CSV table of C-alpha atoms and ligand atoms in Angstrom, one decimal:
chain,number,residue,atom,x,y,z
A,1,MET,CA,95.4,56.3,67.5
A,2,ASP,CA,93.8,58.8,65.1
A,3,GLU,CA,91.5,60.0,67.8
A,4,ARG,CA,94.4,60.6,70.2
A,5,ARG,CA,96.3,62.5,67.5
A,6,ALA,CA,93.2,64.6,66.7
A,7,ALA,CA,92.8,65.2,70.4
A,8,MET,CA,96.4,66.5,70.6
A,9,VAL,CA,95.9,68.8,67.6
A,10,GLU,CA,92.6,70.2,68.9
A,11,ASP,CA,93.9,70.6,72.4
A,12,PRO,CA,94.1,74.4,73.1
A,13,ALA,CA,97.5,73.6,74.8
A,14,VAL,CA,98.9,72.7,71.4
A,15,ASP,CA,99.6,76.4,70.9
A,16,LEU,CA,102.1,76.1,73.7
A,17,THR,CA,104.0,73.3,72.1
A,18,VAL,CA,107.1,73.6,69.9
A,19,ASP,CA,108.9,71.2,67.5
A,20,GLY,CA,111.4,68.6,68.7
A,21,SER,CA,113.9,70.7,66.8
A,22,GLY,CA,113.2,73.5,69.2
A,23,VAL,CA,114.5,71.5,72.2
A,24,GLY,CA,117.7,70.4,70.7
A,25,GLY,CA,119.7,72.2,73.4
A,26,VAL,CA,118.1,70.1,76.2
A,27,LEU,CA,118.5,66.9,74.1
A,28,ALA,CA,122.2,67.7,73.3
A,29,THR,CA,122.8,68.1,77.1
A,30,ALA,CA,121.1,64.8,77.8
A,31,PHE,CA,122.7,62.8,75.0
A,32,GLY,CA,125.9,64.6,74.2
A,33,ALA,CA,125.1,64.9,70.5
A,34,GLU,CA,122.9,66.8,68.0
A,35,MET,CA,119.7,64.8,68.2
A,36,THR,CA,117.1,66.7,66.2
A,37,SER,CA,117.9,65.0,62.9
A,38,SER,CA,118.1,61.6,64.5
A,39,ARG,CA,115.4,59.0,64.3
A,40,GLY,CA,113.5,57.3,67.2
A,41,ARG,CA,110.9,54.6,67.3
A,42,CYS,CA,107.7,55.0,69.4
A,43,ALA,CA,107.2,52.1,71.8
A,44,HIS,CA,103.4,52.5,71.6
A,45,CYS,CA,102.6,52.6,67.8
A,46,HIS,CA,106.1,51.6,66.5
A,47,THR,CA,106.3,54.6,64.1
A,48,VAL,CA,109.8,55.7,63.4
A,49,SER,CA,110.1,59.5,63.2
A,50,ILE,CA,112.7,62.2,63.2
A,51,VAL,CA,113.2,63.7,66.6
A,52,GLY,CA,112.9,67.2,65.1
A,53,THR,CA,109.3,66.4,64.0
A,54,MET,CA,108.1,65.2,67.4
A,55,ARG,CA,105.9,67.5,69.5
A,56,ALA,CA,107.7,69.1,72.4
A,57,TYR,CA,105.9,70.4,75.6
A,58,VAL,CA,108.2,72.9,77.2
A,59,ARG,CA,106.0,74.7,79.7
A,60,GLY,CA,106.1,72.1,82.5
A,61,PRO,CA,109.2,71.2,84.5
A,62,GLY,CA,111.5,69.8,81.9
A,63,VAL,CA,110.6,68.7,78.4
A,64,VAL,CA,108.1,66.1,77.2
A,65,LEU,CA,108.3,64.8,73.6
A,66,ARG,CA,105.3,63.1,72.0
A,67,CYS,CA,105.1,60.8,69.0
A,68,PRO,CA,103.8,62.8,65.9
A,69,ALA,CA,101.8,59.7,64.8
A,70,CYS,CA,100.0,58.6,68.0
A,71,ALA,CA,100.6,61.5,70.4
A,72,GLU,CA,101.9,59.2,73.2
A,73,VAL,CA,104.8,60.4,75.4
A,74,VAL,CA,108.1,59.0,74.1
A,75,LEU,CA,110.6,60.9,76.2
A,76,ARG,CA,110.7,63.1,79.3
A,77,ILE,CA,113.8,65.0,80.2
A,78,VAL,CA,114.4,67.1,83.3
A,79,GLU,CA,117.7,69.1,83.7
A,80,THR,CA,118.8,69.8,87.2
A,81,PRO,CA,122.0,71.5,88.4
A,82,ARG,CA,123.3,68.0,89.3
A,83,GLY,CA,122.4,66.1,86.2
A,84,VAL,CA,119.8,65.2,83.6
A,85,LEU,CA,116.9,62.8,84.2
A,86,VAL,CA,115.8,60.9,81.1
A,87,ASP,CA,112.6,58.8,81.2
A,88,ALA,CA,112.6,56.9,77.9
A,89,ARG,CA,109.9,54.3,78.6
A,90,GLY,CA,107.9,55.5,75.6
A,91,LEU,CA,110.7,54.9,73.2
A,92,ALA,CA,111.6,51.5,71.5
A,93,TRP,CA,115.0,53.0,70.4
A,94,MET,CA,116.7,56.2,69.4
A,95,VAL,CA,119.9,56.8,67.4
A,96,VAL,CA,122.6,58.9,69.0
A,97,ASP,CA,124.8,60.1,66.2
A,98,ARG,CA,128.6,60.2,66.8
A,99,ARG,CA,129.6,61.8,63.5
B,1,MET,CA,134.5,71.6,67.5
B,2,ALA,CA,133.0,72.8,70.8
B,3,ARG,CA,130.2,70.6,71.9
B,4,PRO,CA,126.8,72.3,71.7
B,5,ILE,CA,125.9,71.5,75.3
B,6,GLU,CA,128.3,73.9,76.9
B,7,TRP,CA,127.1,77.3,78.2
B,8,GLN,CA,129.4,80.1,77.1
B,9,LEU,CA,129.4,83.8,77.8
B,10,ALA,CA,128.5,86.1,74.9
B,11,THR,CA,129.2,89.9,75.1
B,12,VAL,CA,126.6,92.1,73.6
B,13,ALA,CA,128.4,94.1,70.9
B,14,ALA,CA,125.5,96.1,69.5
B,15,VAL,CA,121.8,96.6,69.8
B,16,HIS,CA,119.5,98.0,67.2
B,17,ASP,CA,115.7,98.3,66.6
B,18,GLU,CA,114.1,96.6,63.7
B,19,THR,CA,110.5,97.7,64.5
B,20,PRO,CA,108.9,99.4,67.5
B,21,SER,CA,108.6,96.0,69.2
B,22,VAL,CA,111.5,94.0,67.7
B,23,ARG,CA,115.2,94.5,68.6
B,24,SER,CA,118.3,92.8,67.3
B,25,PHE,CA,121.4,92.0,69.4
B,26,THR,CA,124.8,91.3,68.0
B,27,LEU,CA,126.6,88.9,70.3
B,28,ASP,CA,130.4,88.5,70.3
B,29,LEU,CA,131.1,84.8,70.8
B,30,PRO,CA,134.9,84.0,70.6
B,31,GLY,CA,134.3,80.3,71.2
B,32,TRP,CA,131.4,79.9,68.8
B,33,ALA,CA,131.6,76.7,66.7
B,34,GLY,CA,129.9,78.2,63.7
B,35,HIS,CA,126.3,77.5,62.8
B,36,ARG,CA,124.1,76.5,59.9
B,37,ALA,CA,121.3,78.7,58.6
B,38,GLY,CA,118.1,77.9,60.5
B,39,GLN,CA,119.7,76.9,63.8
B,40,HIS,CA,119.0,78.5,67.2
B,41,LEU,CA,120.7,79.1,70.5
B,42,ASP,CA,119.4,78.8,74.0
B,43,LEU,CA,119.8,81.8,76.2
B,44,ARG,CA,119.8,81.6,80.0
B,45,LEU,CA,119.2,84.3,82.6
B,46,THR,CA,120.1,83.6,86.2
B,47,ALA,CA,119.0,85.8,89.1
B,48,GLU,CA,121.2,86.4,92.1
B,49,ASP,CA,119.2,83.9,94.1
B,50,GLY,CA,120.0,81.2,91.6
B,51,TYR,CA,116.6,81.2,89.8
B,52,SER,CA,117.1,80.8,86.1
B,53,VAL,CA,115.1,80.8,82.9
B,54,GLU,CA,115.9,79.6,79.5
B,55,ARG,CA,114.5,80.6,76.1
B,56,SER,CA,115.5,79.7,72.6
B,57,TYR,CA,116.3,82.3,69.9
B,58,SER,CA,117.0,81.7,66.3
B,59,ILE,CA,120.2,82.9,64.7
B,60,ALA,CA,119.5,85.7,62.3
B,61,SER,CA,123.0,86.1,60.9
B,62,GLU,CA,124.5,84.0,58.1
B,63,PRO,CA,127.1,81.4,58.8
B,64,GLU,CA,129.6,83.3,56.7
B,65,ARG,CA,129.7,86.0,59.4
B,66,ALA,CA,132.3,84.6,61.8
B,67,GLY,CA,132.8,85.3,65.5
B,68,VAL,CA,129.5,87.1,66.0
B,69,VAL,CA,126.0,85.9,66.0
B,70,GLU,CA,122.9,88.1,65.7
B,71,ILE,CA,119.6,87.4,67.3
B,72,THR,CA,116.3,89.3,66.8
B,73,VAL,CA,113.8,89.4,69.6
B,74,GLU,CA,110.2,90.4,69.7
B,75,ARG,CA,109.0,92.0,72.9
B,76,ILE,CA,106.1,90.0,74.4
B,77,PRO,CA,104.7,92.4,77.0
B,78,SER,CA,103.5,89.7,79.4
B,79,GLY,CA,106.7,87.7,79.0
B,80,GLU,CA,109.5,87.0,81.3
B,81,VAL,CA,112.7,87.0,79.2
B,82,SER,CA,112.0,89.2,76.1
B,83,PRO,CA,111.0,92.4,78.0
B,84,PHE,CA,114.3,92.0,80.0
B,85,LEU,CA,116.3,91.8,76.8
B,86,HIS,CA,114.6,94.9,75.4
B,87,GLU,CA,114.6,97.0,78.5
B,88,VAL,CA,117.7,96.1,80.4
B,89,VAL,CA,120.4,94.7,78.1
B,90,ILE,CA,122.8,97.1,76.6
B,91,PRO,CA,126.1,96.8,74.7
B,92,GLY,CA,128.9,95.4,76.9
B,93,ASP,CA,126.5,93.2,78.9
B,94,ARG,CA,127.3,89.5,79.1
B,95,LEU,CA,124.7,86.8,78.4
B,96,GLU,CA,124.9,83.0,78.8
B,97,VAL,CA,124.2,81.0,75.7
B,98,ARG,CA,124.6,77.5,74.3
B,99,GLY,CA,124.5,76.4,70.7
B,100,PRO,CA,124.3,76.2,67.8
B,101,ILE,CA,121.4,73.9,68.2
B,102,GLY,CA,119.5,71.8,65.6
B,103,GLY,CA,120.2,69.9,62.5
B,104,TYR,CA,116.7,69.5,61.1
B,105,PHE,CA,115.3,73.0,60.5
B,106,VAL,CA,118.3,74.0,58.5
B,107,TRP,CA,119.1,74.9,54.9
B,108,ASP,CA,122.6,74.9,53.4
B,109,ALA,CA,123.0,76.3,49.9
B,110,PRO,CA,124.1,72.9,48.3
B,111,LEU,CA,120.7,71.5,49.3
B,112,GLY,CA,119.2,73.6,46.6
B,113,GLY,CA,115.5,74.3,46.0
B,114,PRO,CA,113.1,75.7,44.9
B,115,LEU,CA,112.5,77.2,48.3
B,116,LEU,CA,109.3,78.5,49.9
B,117,LEU,CA,109.9,80.2,53.2
B,118,ILE,CA,106.8,81.1,55.3
B,119,ALA,CA,107.1,83.4,58.3
B,120,GLY,CA,104.7,84.9,60.9
B,121,GLY,CA,106.2,87.8,62.7
B,122,SER,CA,109.5,87.0,64.4
B,123,GLY,CA,109.4,83.6,62.7
B,124,VAL,CA,111.2,85.3,59.9
B,125,VAL,CA,114.4,85.2,61.9
B,126,PRO,CA,115.8,81.8,61.0
B,127,LEU,CA,114.5,82.3,57.4
B,128,MET,CA,116.5,85.5,57.3
B,129,SER,CA,119.6,83.6,58.1
B,130,MET,CA,118.8,81.3,55.2
B,131,LEU,CA,118.3,84.3,52.9
B,132,ARG,CA,121.5,86.0,54.0
B,133,HIS,CA,123.3,82.7,53.5
B,134,ARG,CA,121.8,82.2,50.1
B,135,ALA,CA,122.9,85.7,49.0
B,136,ARG,CA,126.4,85.3,50.5
B,137,ALA,CA,126.9,81.9,48.8
B,138,GLY,CA,125.8,83.3,45.5
B,139,ALA,CA,123.1,80.7,45.2
B,140,ARG,CA,120.4,81.4,42.7
B,141,VAL,CA,117.8,78.8,43.7
B,142,PRO,CA,114.3,80.1,43.0
B,143,THR,CA,113.1,81.3,46.4
B,144,ARG,CA,110.0,83.0,47.8
B,145,LEU,CA,109.2,84.3,51.2
B,146,LEU,CA,105.6,84.6,52.3
B,147,PHE,CA,105.7,86.9,55.3
B,148,SER,CA,102.8,87.7,57.6
B,149,SER,CA,103.0,90.8,59.7
B,150,ARG,CA,100.3,92.7,61.6
B,151,GLY,CA,100.9,96.1,60.0
B,152,PRO,CA,103.3,98.0,57.8
B,153,ASP,CA,105.5,99.3,60.7
B,154,GLU,CA,105.9,95.8,62.0
B,155,ILE,CA,107.6,94.2,59.0
B,156,ILE,CA,110.9,93.0,60.4
B,157,TYR,CA,114.0,93.4,58.1
B,158,ARG,CA,111.8,95.3,55.6
B,159,VAL,CA,114.5,97.3,53.9
B,160,GLU,CA,116.9,94.4,53.7
B,161,LEU,CA,114.2,92.1,52.2
B,162,ASP,CA,113.4,94.7,49.6
B,163,ARG,CA,117.1,95.0,48.7
B,164,LEU,CA,117.5,91.2,48.5
B,165,ALA,CA,114.4,91.0,46.3
B,166,ALA,CA,115.8,93.8,44.0
B,167,ALA,CA,119.0,91.8,43.3
B,168,GLY,CA,117.3,89.9,40.5
B,169,ASP,CA,118.8,86.5,41.6
B,170,GLY,CA,115.6,84.6,41.8
B,171,PHE,CA,114.3,85.8,45.2
B,172,ALA,CA,110.8,87.4,45.7
B,173,VAL,CA,108.8,88.4,48.8
B,174,ALA,CA,105.0,88.3,49.2
B,175,HIS,CA,103.7,90.2,52.2
B,176,THR,CA,100.5,89.8,54.0
B,177,LEU,CA,99.3,92.4,56.5
B,178,THR,CA,96.7,91.0,58.8
B,179,ARG,CA,95.5,93.9,60.9
B,180,GLN,CA,96.4,97.2,59.3
B,181,GLN,CA,97.2,98.0,55.7
B,182,PRO,CA,98.6,101.3,54.4
B,183,PRO,CA,96.6,103.2,51.7
B,184,GLY,CA,97.2,101.7,48.3
B,185,TRP,CA,98.4,98.4,49.7
B,186,THR,CA,98.6,95.7,46.9
B,187,GLY,CA,99.8,92.8,49.0
B,188,TYR,CA,97.7,90.3,50.8
B,189,ALA,CA,95.5,91.5,53.7
B,190,ARG,CA,94.5,88.4,55.6
B,191,ARG,CA,95.9,85.5,57.6
B,192,VAL,CA,97.9,82.9,55.7
B,193,ASP,CA,95.5,80.3,54.2
B,194,GLU,CA,95.6,77.5,51.7
B,195,ALA,CA,94.6,79.6,48.7
B,196,MET,CA,97.4,82.1,49.5
B,197,LEU,CA,99.9,79.3,49.8
B,198,ALA,CA,98.7,77.7,46.6
B,199,GLU,CA,99.3,81.0,44.8
B,200,VAL,CA,102.9,81.6,46.1
B,201,LEU,CA,103.8,77.9,45.6
B,202,GLU,CA,102.5,77.7,42.0
B,203,PRO,CA,105.6,79.2,40.2
B,204,LEU,CA,107.9,77.0,42.3
B,205,GLY,CA,106.3,73.7,41.7
B,206,PRO,CA,105.7,70.4,43.6
B,207,THR,CA,109.4,69.7,44.4
B,208,THR,CA,109.6,72.8,46.6
B,209,ARG,CA,111.3,72.6,50.0
B,210,THR,CA,109.3,74.5,52.5
B,211,TYR,CA,110.4,76.1,55.8
B,212,THR,CA,107.7,77.5,58.0
B,213,CYS,CA,108.3,79.4,61.3
B,214,GLY,CA,106.4,81.5,63.7
B,215,PRO,CA,103.7,81.2,66.4
B,216,THR,CA,102.6,77.6,66.8
B,217,ALA,CA,99.0,78.4,65.6
B,218,LEU,CA,100.3,79.8,62.3
B,219,VAL,CA,102.7,76.9,61.7
B,220,GLU,CA,99.9,74.4,62.4
B,221,THR,CA,97.7,76.0,59.8
B,222,VAL,CA,100.4,76.2,57.2
B,223,ALA,CA,101.8,72.7,57.7
B,224,ASN,CA,98.3,71.2,57.3
B,225,ALA,CA,97.7,73.2,54.2
B,226,LEU,CA,101.0,72.3,52.6
B,227,VAL,CA,100.1,68.6,53.1
B,228,ARG,CA,96.8,69.1,51.3
B,229,LEU,CA,98.7,70.9,48.5
B,230,GLY,CA,100.7,67.8,47.9
B,231,ILE,CA,104.1,68.7,49.4
B,232,PRO,CA,105.8,65.5,50.7
B,233,PRO,CA,106.2,65.5,54.5
B,234,ASP,CA,110.0,65.5,54.4
B,235,ARG,CA,109.8,68.8,52.5
B,236,ILE,CA,107.7,70.5,55.1
B,237,ARG,CA,110.0,71.6,57.8
B,238,THR,CA,108.6,73.6,60.7
B,239,GLU,CA,109.9,75.6,63.7
B,240,ARG,CA,107.1,76.5,66.2
B,241,PHE,CA,107.9,79.4,68.5
B,242,GLY,CA,105.2,78.6,71.0
B,243,PRO,CA,102.4,81.0,71.9
B,244,THR,CA,104.5,84.1,71.2
B,245,GLY,CA,102.5,87.0,69.9
B,246,THR,CA,99.1,85.7,70.6
C,301,LIG,C1,113.4,77.1,68.5
C,301,LIG,C2,112.8,78.4,68.9
C,301,LIG,C3,113.3,79.6,68.3
C,301,LIG,C4,112.8,80.8,68.7
C,301,LIG,N1,113.3,82.0,68.1
C,301,LIG,C5,112.8,83.2,68.4
C,301,LIG,C6,113.3,84.4,67.8
C,301,LIG,O1,114.2,84.3,66.9
C,301,LIG,N2,112.8,85.6,68.1
C,301,LIG,C7,111.8,85.7,69.1
C,301,LIG,O2,111.4,86.8,69.4
C,301,LIG,N3,111.3,84.6,69.7
C,301,LIG,C8,111.8,83.3,69.4
C,301,LIG,N4,111.3,82.2,70.0
C,301,LIG,C9,110.4,82.4,71.1
C,301,LIG,C10,111.2,82.6,72.4
C,301,LIG,O3,111.9,81.4,72.8
C,301,LIG,C11,110.3,83.0,73.6
C,301,LIG,O4,109.2,82.1,73.7
C,301,LIG,C12,109.7,84.4,73.5
C,301,LIG,O5,110.8,85.3,73.5
C,301,LIG,C13,108.8,84.7,74.7
C,301,LIG,O6,109.6,84.5,75.9
C,301,LIG,P1,109.2,85.4,77.2
C,301,LIG,O7,110.0,84.8,78.3
C,301,LIG,O8,109.4,86.9,76.9
C,301,LIG,O9,107.7,85.2,77.4
C,301,LIG,P2,107.0,84.0,78.3
C,301,LIG,O10,107.2,84.4,79.7
C,301,LIG,O11,107.5,82.7,77.8
C,301,LIG,O12,105.5,84.2,77.8
C,301,LIG,C14,105.2,84.3,76.4
C,301,LIG,C15,103.7,84.3,76.2
C,301,LIG,O13,103.1,83.1,76.4
C,301,LIG,C16,102.2,83.2,77.4
C,301,LIG,N5,102.3,81.9,78.2
C,301,LIG,C17,103.5,81.5,78.8
C,301,LIG,N6,103.2,80.3,79.4
C,301,LIG,C18,101.9,80.0,79.2
C,301,LIG,C19,101.1,79.0,79.7
C,301,LIG,N7,101.5,78.0,80.4
C,301,LIG,N8,99.8,79.0,79.3
C,301,LIG,C20,99.3,80.0,78.5
C,301,LIG,N9,100.1,81.1,78.1
C,301,LIG,C21,101.4,81.1,78.5
C,301,LIG,C22,102.5,84.4,78.2
C,301,LIG,O14,101.4,85.0,78.8
C,301,LIG,C23,103.0,85.3,77.1
C,301,LIG,O15,101.9,85.9,76.4
C,301,LIG,C24,111.8,80.9,69.7
C,301,LIG,C25,111.3,79.8,70.2
C,301,LIG,C26,111.8,78.5,69.8
C,301,LIG,C27,111.2,77.3,70.4
C,302,LIG,ZN1,103.5,56.6,68.4
């Protein structure tokens, strides 16, 4: 797990990433709520982290969020004119706040 | 409250230059829900053939300024959106935006401090919203801004920062100029590093809340150094802008 995280941090593409907080617009569209201060649990390493601290890859089609602890993909979101595709298989759970 | 997910039309009310490569846009947003300092908006450009691109821009203005929102954009010569904003957009134009976005990289005056804000280039934008909010709210929390710019002419908001620092309400700025320094320069003259961070952090102490924003490479360096300097992870808040400016 540490090797994978190290690989993520040393990957030259890391310069292209932003914080989970930077993709709050896409997340709000997908979930209908402010998500960046919510928590989610990684299905791979079971770490609970704040969505705003996850690592977001925004240069592909859609957005990919990776776990800050193990660097595995937790969430993929693709916005299309007809709807939003959410692939959440890397996530054990995530809180959608209704405050 | 309007939901953040809806795109709305903003009218450009004013445009002004901050530096030779940085320009601010005042957006009239009658349906704006009101924001918190540190939040951003998404801006969408759509071509006639339906092709569209989205980029995020931090909100520079303070929440106390109602009905309008100011953004500050650095022109990335090889970029798609920022050159368009600089070269094409004029007052009266309409732009599609959604927001305010984010609840993590935010600072509200009641949260208190001490505060250490660290910016690289246009990364100062959301921190400026925090500083303007701090001043408008009359907050006196000890606050320091460590601001990295390439040269003296590229310091965004320079005059306003000097004015805020002269108010004597507990705010100070430390500049570092990484590429070019004017004669007699007494500030830092290198990239932000751990020793520099330790120096600006020292008078604020270990309970300081930190907000770091700018190109991803700078944020990466700073966040790692702050961990080594003993700042707890929940007091290290970051906003990476991507490869901007590299
Ligand atoms: C939350 C958030 C807030 C932001 N706030 C601000 C702000 O207040 N002010 C501001 O000026 N900017 C801000 N940014 C950055 C902004 O969103 C844009 O990234 C920036 O304006 C550049 O967009 P562009 O379309 O002009 O350039 P782009 O077309 O996106 O290109 C930018 C640079 O990246 C390079 N690049 C792009 N894609 C790749 C790739 N796949 N591989 C390698 N290099 C690549 C390009 O060559 C170019 O040098 C913010 C970003 C985030 C995430
Ligand atoms: Zn994980």
